Amino acid sequence: MSDSDEEKTSPYVTLISNDGYSFQITREAAMISGTLRGMLNTSFQESSTNTIKMHELDSQLLEKVVEYLYYNLKYNELVDVPEFDIPTEMALELLVAADFLDV
Amino acid sequence: MLPNSTRGRTKIRPPRKILSSEVDVEKSWAVLQKAIEEIQHKNASKLSFEELYRNAYNLVLRKHGKLLYDRVEGQIRKCLSEQVRLGLLNKLASSGIDDRQFLQALNKEWEDHLLSMRMISDVLMYLDRVYAKESHLPLIYDVGLNAFRDSVIKYNNNEIGDKIITIIIDYLNRSRLGEIVDKFIIKAVIYMFESLTEVVNIDISSVSGSANYGENYYLHYFEPRLMLSSHEYFEDKSIELLDQRSGVIYIEKVTQLIQDEESRIQMYLPDVSAPKMLELMDNDLISRNLESIMMFETDGLKLWINDDNYTLLQLLFKLITRVDSEHEMLKRRLRSIILENGEEINQLSNEQLEQEVTQKKQEEEKKRIIAEAHGKKLVVRHRSSKEQATRYAIRWIHNFLSLKRKYDLVAEKSFDNNIGILEEIDAAFSTFFNSNNKSAEYLSLFIDDCIRRSLKDKSSDEVEQTLNNCIVVFRFIKDKDVFEKYYKNHLAKRLLQQKSLSSEIEMNMITKLKQEIGSSFTARLEGMFRDIKLSQELSSDFNNRFARQDVGETDAGAEIRQKNHGRKLELDSSILTTSFWPMPINKSMHSIQYPDELQVLKDQYEVFYDIKHRGRNLTWAPNFGTVDIRIHYPKKTYEVNMATLAAVVILKCFNDSEDLRNKHTFEEIQGITQIPVPELKRHLQSISVASRSRLLKKTPMSRDICAGDLFEINEHFKSPQTRIKVLTVASGSKVEDDLQRSETMEIINKSRIMETEAAVVRIMKARRELKHQELINEVIKQLLNRFKPQPSFIKQRIEDLIEKEYLKRDEKDRSIYQYLA
Amino acid sequence: MAYGRRRRQNQAQGSEDVQGPSSALSAFLREQGINADSVRLRYEDNVRREQEMIERQQQLEQEQQEQEQQGQEEQGQSGNILNDNLTDIGEASGLDSDEEVYEGDDKNDTEVALIKERARAKRRRVDGNDAAGFNADHGVGKNYCIECDKEFAISVYSKKMEKYGRVGYLCPSCTKIAIRRERLAKRNEIEARKKRKKIAAALLDKQAFRLPSLQDFCIKIITENINDVDLLGDIGVNNRKKISRILAKKRSLDSKTMRLFLEPSLRELEFWDCSKIDKAALGQIPAICPKLESLTLNMCGHLHKDNMLYYGEKLTNLRYLDLNGPFLINDQIWQDFFDSKVGKNLTAFHLRNTHRFTSDSLVTLLDNIGDQLEELTLSRLDGLDSKGVYDLLPHYLHSIKYLEISYPHKEELIDDDMIVNLMANNGEHLETLILEGCSYLTDQFLVSGLKPFCPNLTKLSLKLLDQITDNGVTQLFTDWNINGGLMDLDLTRCISLTDNSIYKALEHCSQTLVQLKLNSVKGLTKKVFLRLSRNIRFPLLTSMDLGFVRSVDDSVLAILSRIAPKLSILEIYGNSRCSDKAIVRGDLRIIGRETDSI
């Protein structure tokens, strides 16, 4: 459970793409993804290492996902928001990634 | 769109096939199965969420959702049934483990299960999101809860569940006996029961993933047992309390019991059960028994009211409020008690009266002894039975008022001034008040007594209070016209005899009546009042003009004086408008032969009045007046006040100074004066029989006046005072005897007939045409302030009016009346 | 720049004011934007403008703070000159509100801020509302702050305010605080207003407003560029469905794009708008997806008889067929299809909107699969005009769970006797019964058909049955012990119903009801809701339509919010007594309030 190990909770988590790139993002941003939230909130391996290896995502997709997480973090409470920009050719791949991550 | 139009544009890349394009179902499942086992053994920290999620994700993506879902469920059930359940059964079988430890073990298993289910369902998030939701199946977490229900609690014919329920109910019963039990474990287990849903024959997963809906194990299995055991407990408890045959104990104990049980319910039981438990408890402890408890003779509602036990009554009220916001049973009891109290008032008033009489007798007896000791003879005056009855009436109203006040206090202090109860109390009072057909007269007598005597020297506040009380009683009177009749009689006597303490009080009372019921009711009373006032002015005017002795004496005045042997002669007249006053015009008084002295006054006054008010008819009513005369007895001269008719006798027959020893027989007197026989008898009695005012001597000296009796001046008349008042028999206001009553009722009945007919005509004149029932309703509405007419009575009046051709029936519809102009 | 923009704004504003009598209506309509696109555009425009204003305000606030120190010094030197000249400008351009003034670069802002204050000071003087101690001749004087009682030199920046019934000025520091507070309040209010508007917009789609998910964004891009997609790939069943539905909605599902959704392993296929899919494309479905078990084709006017026969031959796994508008298929083809091996396999057949499905077609259908059908829809089929054939239904349909017979060619075709007969024979397993628009039906089928024979019924639609009365509905729901309760009840426009029967119905279904429609049941009064609030809770009710039930007001909304804890959508179009003042749960979306208009 998330609050049982409060003291060792780092404010950052690391996401690693399948081509080896690491992205360090705030825990708050990661929590926007239902899947990541599940990984970090239950007492699995990932919650103690704060590192998640994303076997399904390459760095290009992961970067876009991270961008969205921050976008969501920033605008979630607001009403008047700019469009989130997605390169057209990436849309299908990103859709799968988003589906995987539940964002 | 043509295919070549897209040339040159970037295509959207399809997602790459991940690793192996075909998933190895068995391999993926093996990973997940292993992981589920690990989670259930709390070894999750070594597992990679991502790996498990990915495996589940791929299985679902490749449409193996159903397979995964079914296998997960099987895996969970297997673990629960083979490990958890058997473990618990072992604990139950082992002797070293008590109930509490068992519950704790159970709760531990439950919590562990929830935890692992949470983790499993997290890992299988994608299965939930895509497969379960699409297929309208319960989410994995709920699958886990259901598995716990089926594979642990309800397995083998609810084996473990039954045991748990028995333990918890036992705990609750022990807590009722005052034992302190582990409330946390009870709460925890009940919470678990609530979390276990029962299969309802509907598709619930489409509604929401939450488990808190509809039927659950708690409601289905636990609650019925709880209700049953609680019912037994309440029943035992109430029987135990009833055995003590004490209402006070029952009410106090039950109040306490309910309080305890409420806090117990709040502490252990979920909100859904609270209302059911409360209802059960209220029913078992209150609804079933309380009415019979109120009826306990030795220790019941009547006694508590009698003792002004406000605290207990309040407890009672609160208990009843719990079961019935209308308080029907309390109202029923109050009603019958008030009616009993009404009976008691009759008795009480009698007793008080007797007591009073005995006391008086004793006092007078003492006085007599003392007087005799001094050698004097004291004539003891006994009250007539009529006077007794009057005292009784006053007492009765008095007691009625204090009883009412008692209930008002109870309602205020114990019943929250609940409107329904107040209405019921009033209704009950009204019933017994009106069941006494003399009550209206009693009230009028009571008021009469107040205004004549008992309000003397009272502060204005006390006066106000008393009058207000009268109004309180007045409200209960159903037939106000009866009261009006009596009130008018009594008021007339007070006014004519000037017996009111003050006209202010009189007016105050009338004003209050007016406020209460409207001016039409008091118009005649006010008219009477006005008459008296005008009469006083007239009299003083008359006397100023004609009774003046010195300068400016008129011829007429001189004539009067001359008739009166040179002395001043005054007349106080009361001019009464016939329609206001209750006294009938007595034609038999018409022929009375007045002595010259009076005759001249009468003549002069008639002239005087005719000047003032031309064309009005004066009819003299000597039977209500008094005359002051001075009588010279050989030894002493007395000033005597007596009734006009008595004075007529004296002046007409015995004022011949030349023949002092004149004797007249009864017949002679009657012939001379022309006073009607019954009246004459009455007045002769007062001046020849009554001991203090024996102005005449009667032969023979018997009490009753008979034909042939002989009367002469009583030369030996002797009185300590110079001024004497001859009391006429039957002055003052007294209760009517039955004969008078039936006469009164007849008069009232006649006026009712008139009023009803008037109402019918009034309504029909306005409406022209009306159905029978509507007309009846309208009439009742109009007359309600006066009395409550029976429909049959009204119907009779309508028939009469048809006969008199005020109305006719419609030719087509016989139930419609038409007004004939 | 700055002035130019201002002019434009002023113009725009001016045009709102000018309304020539001849063109009042058209100007009004144009102004109000009575068409969906312009509403959106205007709305977005507003939002943008408001955003700009806020930004400008924020800017200004900073500058003003900087200004405050300088301002007082400057004043003595150049202030007076500026004062006279610029005040006139300010007033001439009708500068009244704070927002319009602050535009352009920093320098300009400074000046304008000054102008504004001067203008304000001048107005104050004109009004004669001088506070005690304020010296009209100088414009600058000693004063005591009304907030902190500190002595200070009053300046044009000093804020006037009322406190404890006194009017006075604030010292510079208090002024700063007060201004900041005001700005914050204003911004919050603007933000709240915008949020309300967005929420109102979302409400029209029965949605709560929320930030789009990444999947939403992706699907939007994909559907916008669907012609650039050659292959969808493994994107999951849900996403496939979503994209297909959105394409249908955008009317860009065509012969080419539909192919994206075809793949060999598919068991279920639905196209909600086939109007642009041609015969050839439809013909590919069995070729590519031979395993199909369920096929839904909406608006399938292109569905050719060849397609139908081909389906009848190839889709050997097909069990569920839902067709809407297949008017090219004639009676002979229907008969052939039902005689085919595929046709004989069906357990669910839904058909709407074609006049070519005739009595003979139905007879063939019943002969072939009448006894195995679990689901059947016959809606708006004007070719079905024989009562005798409808009367055959009770003799088949022994497995029926879902039955819809709606909007028959003539209302007399569906009568009480037929439905009663049908229920008596086949009501045992029936879960869904939809009889919309069969307005020949009366209370009798409720009392003699549904009540005794439908233990498992969970969904019932009696929409538009204007002959059913309180009597029948009350009888049906009073002690309907064999039935465990309905989940979905539609009584839209059952205009004879009133409080009593509705109460009985809701009492019976309270524990199970999920969706409830009482649209236009005009006889309902507040009493029924008050009565419900005393005794009944609806633990599962999520969606409710009370449109045009005029007695519904704020208090009713509050009651429903309380007694139905899961209620999330409540439609109340046309109920003018409902306002935004109703006290309801935050997660209950109320749709159709007049006050929610955008």
PDB file of C-alpha atoms in Angstrom, chain B residues 399-522:
ATOM      1  CA  ASN B 399     -63.442  21.688  39.765  1.00  0.00           C
ATOM      2  CA  PHE B 400     -63.756  21.483  36.042  1.00  0.00           C
ATOM      3  CA  LEU B 401     -61.385  24.387  35.681  1.00  0.00           C
ATOM      4  CA  SER B 402     -58.791  22.997  37.999  1.00  0.00           C
ATOM      5  CA  LEU B 403     -58.930  19.638  36.242  1.00  0.00           C
ATOM      6  CA  LYS B 404     -58.437  21.366  32.918  1.00  0.00           C
ATOM      7  CA  ARG B 405     -55.537  23.325  34.318  1.00  0.00           C
ATOM      8  CA  LYS B 406     -54.014  20.124  35.549  1.00  0.00           C
ATOM      9  CA  TYR B 407     -54.104  18.607  32.089  1.00  0.00           C
ATOM     10  CA  ASP B 408     -52.813  21.783  30.518  1.00  0.00           C
ATOM     11  CA  LEU B 409     -49.815  21.569  32.798  1.00  0.00           C
ATOM     12  CA  VAL B 410     -49.262  17.916  32.008  1.00  0.00           C
ATOM     13  CA  ALA B 411     -49.440  18.641  28.294  1.00  0.00           C
ATOM     14  CA  GLU B 412     -47.021  21.486  28.655  1.00  0.00           C
ATOM     15  CA  LYS B 413     -44.505  19.829  30.916  1.00  0.00           C
ATOM     16  CA  SER B 414     -44.644  16.274  29.638  1.00  0.00           C
ATOM     17  CA  PHE B 415     -46.229  16.148  26.216  1.00  0.00           C
ATOM     18  CA  ASP B 416     -44.357  18.954  24.487  1.00  0.00           C
ATOM     19  CA  ASN B 417     -47.686  20.703  24.016  1.00  0.00           C
ATOM     20  CA  ASN B 418     -48.276  18.277  21.194  1.00  0.00           C
ATOM     21  CA  ILE B 419     -51.130  19.662  19.143  1.00  0.00           C
ATOM     22  CA  GLY B 420     -52.794  16.340  18.521  1.00  0.00           C
ATOM     23  CA  ILE B 421     -52.815  15.514  22.213  1.00  0.00           C
ATOM     24  CA  LEU B 422     -54.069  18.949  23.160  1.00  0.00           C
ATOM     25  CA  GLU B 423     -56.899  18.487  20.718  1.00  0.00           C
ATOM     26  CA  GLU B 424     -57.695  15.082  22.133  1.00  0.00           C
ATOM     27  CA  ILE B 425     -57.725  16.457  25.681  1.00  0.00           C
ATOM     28  CA  ASP B 426     -60.017  19.252  24.650  1.00  0.00           C
ATOM     29  CA  ALA B 427     -62.277  16.838  22.830  1.00  0.00           C
ATOM     30  CA  ALA B 428     -62.505  14.611  25.895  1.00  0.00           C
ATOM     31  CA  PHE B 429     -63.241  17.576  28.144  1.00  0.00           C
ATOM     32  CA  SER B 430     -65.838  18.742  25.714  1.00  0.00           C
ATOM     33  CA  THR B 431     -67.472  15.326  25.718  1.00  0.00           C
ATOM     34  CA  PHE B 432     -67.886  15.090  29.435  1.00  0.00           C
ATOM     35  CA  PHE B 433     -68.720  18.749  29.791  1.00  0.00           C
ATOM     36  CA  ASN B 434     -71.542  18.459  27.334  1.00  0.00           C
ATOM     37  CA  SER B 435     -72.692  15.121  28.679  1.00  0.00           C
ATOM     38  CA  ASN B 436     -73.893  17.093  31.683  1.00  0.00           C
ATOM     39  CA  ASN B 437     -76.965  18.799  30.301  1.00  0.00           C
ATOM     40  CA  LYS B 438     -76.782  21.451  32.974  1.00  0.00           C
ATOM     41  CA  SER B 439     -73.233  22.502  32.281  1.00  0.00           C
ATOM     42  CA  ALA B 440     -74.167  25.638  30.373  1.00  0.00           C
ATOM     43  CA  GLU B 441     -76.341  26.729  33.250  1.00  0.00           C
ATOM     44  CA  TYR B 442     -73.573  25.879  35.696  1.00  0.00           C
ATOM     45  CA  LEU B 443     -71.170  28.107  33.899  1.00  0.00           C
ATOM     46  CA  SER B 444     -73.608  30.972  33.834  1.00  0.00           C
ATOM     47  CA  LEU B 445     -74.190  30.499  37.549  1.00  0.00           C
ATOM     48  CA  PHE B 446     -70.475  30.397  38.144  1.00  0.00           C
ATOM     49  CA  ILE B 447     -70.031  33.669  36.325  1.00  0.00           C
ATOM     50  CA  ASP B 448     -73.008  35.057  38.203  1.00  0.00           C
ATOM     51  CA  ASP B 449     -71.419  34.107  41.468  1.00  0.00           C
ATOM     52  CA  CYS B 450     -68.131  35.660  40.454  1.00  0.00           C
ATOM     53  CA  ILE B 451     -69.661  38.922  39.423  1.00  0.00           C
ATOM     54  CA  ARG B 452     -71.927  39.105  42.426  1.00  0.00           C
ATOM     55  CA  ARG B 453     -69.574  38.062  45.150  1.00  0.00           C
ATOM     56  CA  SER B 454     -66.425  36.110  44.727  1.00  0.00           C
ATOM     57  CA  LEU B 455     -64.502  38.665  42.711  1.00  0.00           C
ATOM     58  CA  LYS B 456     -64.889  41.238  45.410  1.00  0.00           C
ATOM     59  CA  ASP B 457     -61.616  42.803  46.479  1.00  0.00           C
ATOM     60  CA  LYS B 458     -59.698  40.805  43.908  1.00  0.00           C
ATOM     61  CA  SER B 459     -56.867  42.407  41.968  1.00  0.00           C
ATOM     62  CA  SER B 460     -57.502  43.206  38.364  1.00  0.00           C
ATOM     63  CA  ASP B 461     -55.139  40.417  37.346  1.00  0.00           C
ATOM     64  CA  GLU B 462     -57.094  37.894  39.324  1.00  0.00           C
ATOM     65  CA  VAL B 463     -60.318  39.152  37.837  1.00  0.00           C
ATOM     66  CA  GLU B 464     -58.871  38.874  34.381  1.00  0.00           C
ATOM     67  CA  GLN B 465     -57.666  35.377  35.124  1.00  0.00           C
ATOM     68  CA  THR B 466     -61.019  34.235  36.403  1.00  0.00           C
ATOM     69  CA  LEU B 467     -62.890  35.675  33.467  1.00  0.00           C
ATOM     70  CA  ASN B 468     -60.469  34.066  31.058  1.00  0.00           C
ATOM     71  CA  ASN B 469     -61.087  30.772  32.762  1.00  0.00           C
ATOM     72  CA  CYS B 470     -64.764  31.277  32.198  1.00  0.00           C
ATOM     73  CA  ILE B 471     -64.062  31.704  28.518  1.00  0.00           C
ATOM     74  CA  VAL B 472     -62.039  28.499  28.566  1.00  0.00           C
ATOM     75  CA  VAL B 473     -65.063  26.662  29.861  1.00  0.00           C
ATOM     76  CA  PHE B 474     -67.311  28.553  27.490  1.00  0.00           C
ATOM     77  CA  ARG B 475     -65.402  27.119  24.541  1.00  0.00           C
ATOM     78  CA  PHE B 476     -66.454  23.658  25.533  1.00  0.00           C
ATOM     79  CA  ILE B 477     -70.122  24.468  25.373  1.00  0.00           C
ATOM     80  CA  LYS B 478     -71.650  22.884  22.345  1.00  0.00           C
ATOM     81  CA  ASP B 479     -74.955  24.666  22.384  1.00  0.00           C
ATOM     82  CA  LYS B 480     -74.054  28.241  22.959  1.00  0.00           C
ATOM     83  CA  ASP B 481     -77.636  29.365  22.686  1.00  0.00           C
ATOM     84  CA  VAL B 482     -78.532  27.512  25.871  1.00  0.00           C
ATOM     85  CA  PHE B 483     -75.789  29.319  27.671  1.00  0.00           C
ATOM     86  CA  GLU B 484     -76.933  32.603  26.245  1.00  0.00           C
ATOM     87  CA  LYS B 485     -80.390  31.982  27.562  1.00  0.00           C
ATOM     88  CA  TYR B 486     -79.145  31.436  31.107  1.00  0.00           C
ATOM     89  CA  TYR B 487     -76.638  34.156  30.959  1.00  0.00           C
ATOM     90  CA  LYS B 488     -79.320  36.586  29.939  1.00  0.00           C
ATOM     91  CA  ASN B 489     -81.519  35.568  32.827  1.00  0.00           C
ATOM     92  CA  HIS B 490     -78.744  35.894  35.308  1.00  0.00           C
ATOM     93  CA  LEU B 491     -77.483  39.106  33.870  1.00  0.00           C
ATOM     94  CA  ALA B 492     -80.993  40.551  33.960  1.00  0.00           C
ATOM     95  CA  LYS B 493     -81.306  39.782  37.626  1.00  0.00           C
ATOM     96  CA  ARG B 494     -77.930  41.244  38.378  1.00  0.00           C
ATOM     97  CA  LEU B 495     -78.682  44.394  36.470  1.00  0.00           C
ATOM     98  CA  LEU B 496     -82.145  44.946  37.880  1.00  0.00           C
ATOM     99  CA  GLN B 497     -81.161  44.178  41.398  1.00  0.00           C
ATOM    100  CA  GLN B 498     -77.913  46.025  40.995  1.00  0.00           C
ATOM    101  CA  LYS B 499     -76.034  43.079  42.309  1.00  0.00           C
ATOM    102  CA  SER B 500     -72.995  43.345  40.078  1.00  0.00           C
ATOM    103  CA  LEU B 501     -69.772  44.210  41.828  1.00  0.00           C
ATOM    104  CA  SER B 502     -69.012  46.620  39.055  1.00  0.00           C
ATOM    105  CA  SER B 503     -70.271  47.287  35.619  1.00  0.00           C
ATOM    106  CA  GLU B 504     -66.680  47.130  34.463  1.00  0.00           C
ATOM    107  CA  ILE B 505     -66.478  43.455  35.229  1.00  0.00           C
ATOM    108  CA  GLU B 506     -69.806  42.924  33.532  1.00  0.00           C
ATOM    109  CA  MET B 507     -68.622  44.720  30.440  1.00  0.00           C
ATOM    110  CA  ASN B 508     -65.301  42.916  30.521  1.00  0.00           C
ATOM    111  CA  MET B 509     -67.061  39.583  30.526  1.00  0.00           C
ATOM    112  CA  ILE B 510     -69.311  40.592  27.662  1.00  0.00           C
ATOM    113  CA  THR B 511     -66.319  41.839  25.666  1.00  0.00           C
ATOM    114  CA  LYS B 512     -64.573  38.539  26.179  1.00  0.00           C
ATOM    115  CA  LEU B 513     -67.594  36.631  25.001  1.00  0.00           C
ATOM    116  CA  LYS B 514     -67.780  38.903  22.012  1.00  0.00           C
ATOM    117  CA  GLN B 515     -64.145  38.258  21.131  1.00  0.00           C
ATOM    118  CA  GLU B 516     -64.725  34.599  21.518  1.00  0.00           C
ATOM    119  CA  ILE B 517     -67.792  34.165  19.417  1.00  0.00           C
ATOM    120  CA  GLY B 518     -68.729  37.414  17.753  1.00  0.00           C
ATOM    121  CA  SER B 519     -71.007  40.349  18.297  1.00  0.00           C
ATOM    122  CA  SER B 520     -74.238  38.716  17.173  1.00  0.00           C
ATOM    123  CA  PHE B 521     -74.073  36.612  20.289  1.00  0.00           C
ATOM    124  CA  THR B 522     -73.602  39.494  22.681  1.00  0.00           C
TER     125      THR B 522
END
